[in-house]
Short mmCIF file of N, CA and C in Angstrom, two decimals:
data_model
loop_
_atom_site.label_atom_id
_atom_site.label_comp_id
_atom_site.label_asym_id
_atom_site.label_seq_id
_atom_site.Cartn_x
_atom_site.Cartn_y
_atom_site.Cartn_z
N MET A 677 21.38 -1.90 9.55
CA MET A 677 20.47 -0.88 8.95
C MET A 677 18.81 -0.95 9.13
N TRP A 678 18.48 -2.37 8.30
CA TRP A 678 16.84 -2.90 8.58
C TRP A 678 16.72 -3.14 9.97
N GLN A 679 17.65 -3.60 10.62
CA GLN A 679 17.23 -3.94 11.87
C GLN A 679 17.03 -3.09 12.60
N ALA A 680 17.42 -1.70 12.60
CA ALA A 680 16.89 -0.36 13.72
C ALA A 680 15.45 0.27 13.07
N ALA A 681 15.44 -0.08 11.72
CA ALA A 681 14.00 0.39 11.53
C ALA A 681 13.03 -0.75 11.84
N ILE A 682 12.86 -1.96 11.50
CA ILE A 682 12.09 -2.78 12.30
C ILE A 682 12.16 -2.79 13.82
N GLU A 683 13.18 -2.40 14.60
CA GLU A 683 12.86 -1.95 16.04
C GLU A 683 12.26 -0.84 16.18
N GLY A 684 12.41 0.29 15.25
CA GLY A 684 11.94 1.72 15.72
C GLY A 684 10.20 1.55 14.90
N ALA A 685 10.12 0.58 14.36
CA ALA A 685 8.41 0.47 13.84
C ALA A 685 7.69 -0.61 15.03
N GLU A 686 8.30 -1.16 16.04
CA GLU A 686 7.54 -1.89 16.67
C GLU A 686 6.50 -1.19 17.45
N GLY A 687 5.25 -2.12 17.50
CA GLY A 687 4.20 -1.59 17.86
C GLY A 687 3.29 -0.25 16.90
N LEU A 688 3.88 -0.24 15.77
CA LEU A 688 3.44 0.83 15.08
C LEU A 688 2.34 -0.28 13.83
N PHE A 689 2.40 -1.63 13.64
CA PHE A 689 1.97 -2.47 12.85
C PHE A 689 1.60 -3.73 13.36
N LYS A 690 0.08 -3.96 13.16
CA LYS A 690 -0.35 -5.46 13.55
C LYS A 690 -1.05 -5.70 12.25
N GLU A 691 -1.23 -7.26 12.61
CA GLU A 691 -1.23 -8.43 11.67
C GLU A 691 -2.84 -8.33 11.21
N HIS A 692 -3.74 -8.02 9.86
CA HIS A 692 -5.01 -8.54 9.93
C HIS A 692 -5.20 -9.72 9.06
N THR A 693 -6.42 -10.02 9.09
CA THR A 693 -6.91 -11.19 8.37
C THR A 693 -6.58 -10.57 6.52
N GLN A 694 -6.77 -11.05 5.71
CA GLN A 694 -6.88 -10.85 4.26
C GLN A 694 -8.15 -10.23 4.40
N GLU A 695 -9.21 -10.47 4.85
CA GLU A 695 -10.67 -9.82 4.52
C GLU A 695 -10.52 -8.42 5.48
N GLU A 696 -10.04 -8.54 6.51
CA GLU A 696 -9.60 -7.25 7.13
C GLU A 696 -8.81 -6.07 6.23
N LYS A 697 -7.86 -6.62 5.66
CA LYS A 697 -6.96 -5.77 4.69
C LYS A 697 -7.54 -5.11 3.64
N GLU A 698 -8.60 -5.94 2.79
CA GLU A 698 -9.57 -5.41 1.97
C GLU A 698 -10.35 -4.19 2.48
N ILE A 699 -11.14 -4.70 3.47
CA ILE A 699 -11.87 -3.77 4.35
C ILE A 699 -11.36 -2.56 4.30
N LEU A 700 -10.19 -2.41 4.77
CA LEU A 700 -9.18 -1.32 5.27
C LEU A 700 -8.79 -0.32 3.87
N MET A 701 -8.48 -1.06 3.44
CA MET A 701 -7.95 -0.63 1.70
C MET A 701 -9.17 -0.15 0.96
N ARG A 702 -10.00 -0.69 1.00
CA ARG A 702 -11.37 -0.08 0.71
C ARG A 702 -11.67 1.18 1.45
N GLU A 703 -11.88 1.24 2.53
CA GLU A 703 -11.83 2.67 3.22
C GLU A 703 -10.98 3.73 2.51
N TYR A 704 -9.52 3.29 2.55
CA TYR A 704 -8.83 4.30 2.46
C TYR A 704 -8.74 4.97 1.03
N CYS A 705 -8.72 3.67 0.03
CA CYS A 705 -9.12 4.14 -1.07
C CYS A 705 -10.12 4.85 -1.65
N GLY A 706 -11.28 4.90 -0.92
CA GLY A 706 -12.77 5.69 -1.04
C GLY A 706 -12.43 7.42 -1.18
N GLN A 707 -11.37 7.14 0.11
CA GLN A 707 -10.56 9.13 0.15
C GLN A 707 -10.16 9.74 -1.07
N ILE A 708 -9.67 8.58 -1.91
CA ILE A 708 -8.79 9.28 -2.93
C ILE A 708 -9.93 9.72 -3.94
N THR A 709 -9.63 10.71 -4.90
CA THR A 709 -10.11 11.69 -5.64
C THR A 709 -10.13 11.59 -7.08
N THR A 710 -8.56 10.90 -7.07
CA THR A 710 -8.08 10.66 -8.71
C THR A 710 -9.06 9.25 -9.39
N ASP A 711 -8.84 8.86 -10.79
CA ASP A 711 -8.68 8.06 -11.14
C ASP A 711 -7.91 6.91 -11.24
N LYS A 712 -6.87 7.67 -11.38
CA LYS A 712 -5.38 6.71 -11.22
C LYS A 712 -4.34 7.15 -10.11
N ILE A 713 -3.88 6.42 -10.04
CA ILE A 713 -2.83 6.83 -9.06
C ILE A 713 -1.32 6.10 -9.39
N LEU A 714 -0.40 7.21 -8.74
CA LEU A 714 1.05 6.68 -9.10
C LEU A 714 1.66 6.34 -7.79
N ALA A 715 2.20 5.25 -7.46
CA ALA A 715 2.82 4.97 -6.27
C ALA A 715 4.59 4.78 -6.58
N TYR A 716 4.90 5.14 -5.38
CA TYR A 716 6.58 5.00 -5.50
C TYR A 716 6.79 3.34 -5.36
N CYS A 717 6.30 2.52 -4.34
CA CYS A 717 6.91 1.42 -4.01
C CYS A 717 6.01 0.32 -4.37
N HIS A 718 6.39 -0.78 -4.49
CA HIS A 718 5.68 -2.34 -5.10
C HIS A 718 4.29 -2.59 -4.13
N CYS A 719 4.75 -2.37 -2.81
CA CYS A 719 3.99 -2.60 -1.81
C CYS A 719 2.84 -1.54 -1.74
N CYS A 720 3.20 -0.82 -2.05
CA CYS A 720 2.07 0.78 -2.18
C CYS A 720 1.01 0.11 -3.33
N VAL A 721 1.16 -0.28 -4.41
CA VAL A 721 0.57 -0.38 -5.51
C VAL A 721 -0.55 -1.43 -5.31
N ARG A 722 0.78 -2.93 -4.53
CA ARG A 722 -0.42 -3.81 -3.99
C ARG A 722 -1.20 -3.53 -3.31
N GLY A 723 -1.22 -2.47 -2.19
CA GLY A 723 -2.43 -2.41 -1.57
C GLY A 723 -3.35 -1.49 -1.95
N LEU A 724 -2.87 -0.59 -2.83
CA LEU A 724 -3.74 0.21 -3.35
C LEU A 724 -4.79 -0.56 -4.23
N LYS A 725 -4.41 -1.23 -5.05
CA LYS A 725 -4.74 -2.14 -5.82
C LYS A 725 -5.94 -3.44 -4.83
N LEU A 726 -5.38 -3.62 -4.22
CA LEU A 726 -6.67 -4.47 -2.93
C LEU A 726 -7.41 -3.09 -2.71
N GLY A 727 -7.65 -2.55 -2.67
CA GLY A 727 -8.57 -1.44 -2.44
C GLY A 727 -9.25 -1.08 -3.32
N GLY A 728 -9.20 -1.64 -4.49
CA GLY A 728 -9.70 -1.38 -5.76
C GLY A 728 -9.44 -0.12 -6.49
N ALA A 729 -8.27 0.31 -6.45
CA ALA A 729 -7.81 1.96 -7.10
C ALA A 729 -6.95 1.16 -8.10
N LYS A 730 -7.15 1.97 -9.28
CA LYS A 730 -6.06 2.12 -10.39
C LYS A 730 -4.94 2.42 -10.09
N ALA A 731 -3.93 1.61 -9.76
CA ALA A 731 -2.73 1.85 -9.57
C ALA A 731 -1.70 1.69 -10.23
N MET A 732 -0.46 2.12 -10.45
CA MET A 732 0.68 1.71 -11.25
C MET A 732 1.66 2.30 -10.40
N PRO A 733 3.20 1.60 -10.76
CA PRO A 733 4.50 1.63 -9.86
C PRO A 733 4.97 3.25 -10.63
N ARG A 734 5.56 3.97 -9.91
CA ARG A 734 6.31 4.88 -10.77
C ARG A 734 7.31 4.59 -11.84
N ALA A 735 8.03 3.61 -11.90
CA ALA A 735 8.98 3.05 -12.80
C ALA A 735 8.25 2.70 -13.93
N GLU A 736 7.00 2.26 -14.06
CA GLU A 736 6.78 2.04 -15.32
C GLU A 736 6.21 3.20 -15.96
N ILE A 737 6.27 4.40 -15.92
CA ILE A 737 5.92 5.64 -16.59
C ILE A 737 7.29 5.99 -17.22
N LEU A 738 8.38 5.91 -15.96
CA LEU A 738 9.82 6.20 -16.10
C LEU A 738 10.58 5.47 -17.09
N PHE A 739 10.05 4.11 -17.28
CA PHE A 739 10.98 3.19 -18.20
C PHE A 739 10.53 2.89 -19.23
#
């Protein structure tokens, strides 16, 4: 199953330096108009926090 997902994503992702990641995520988070963000997965939370957003995983409010 994972192999199919990886093959289907080929060419959609490219690697970035840490500095590039921070710049991209700050630009993305700059478009968000809320104070806090609830995200589904831990990777999303990590990326949003990298961009300076106040993000938390959905599971944190459920449990």
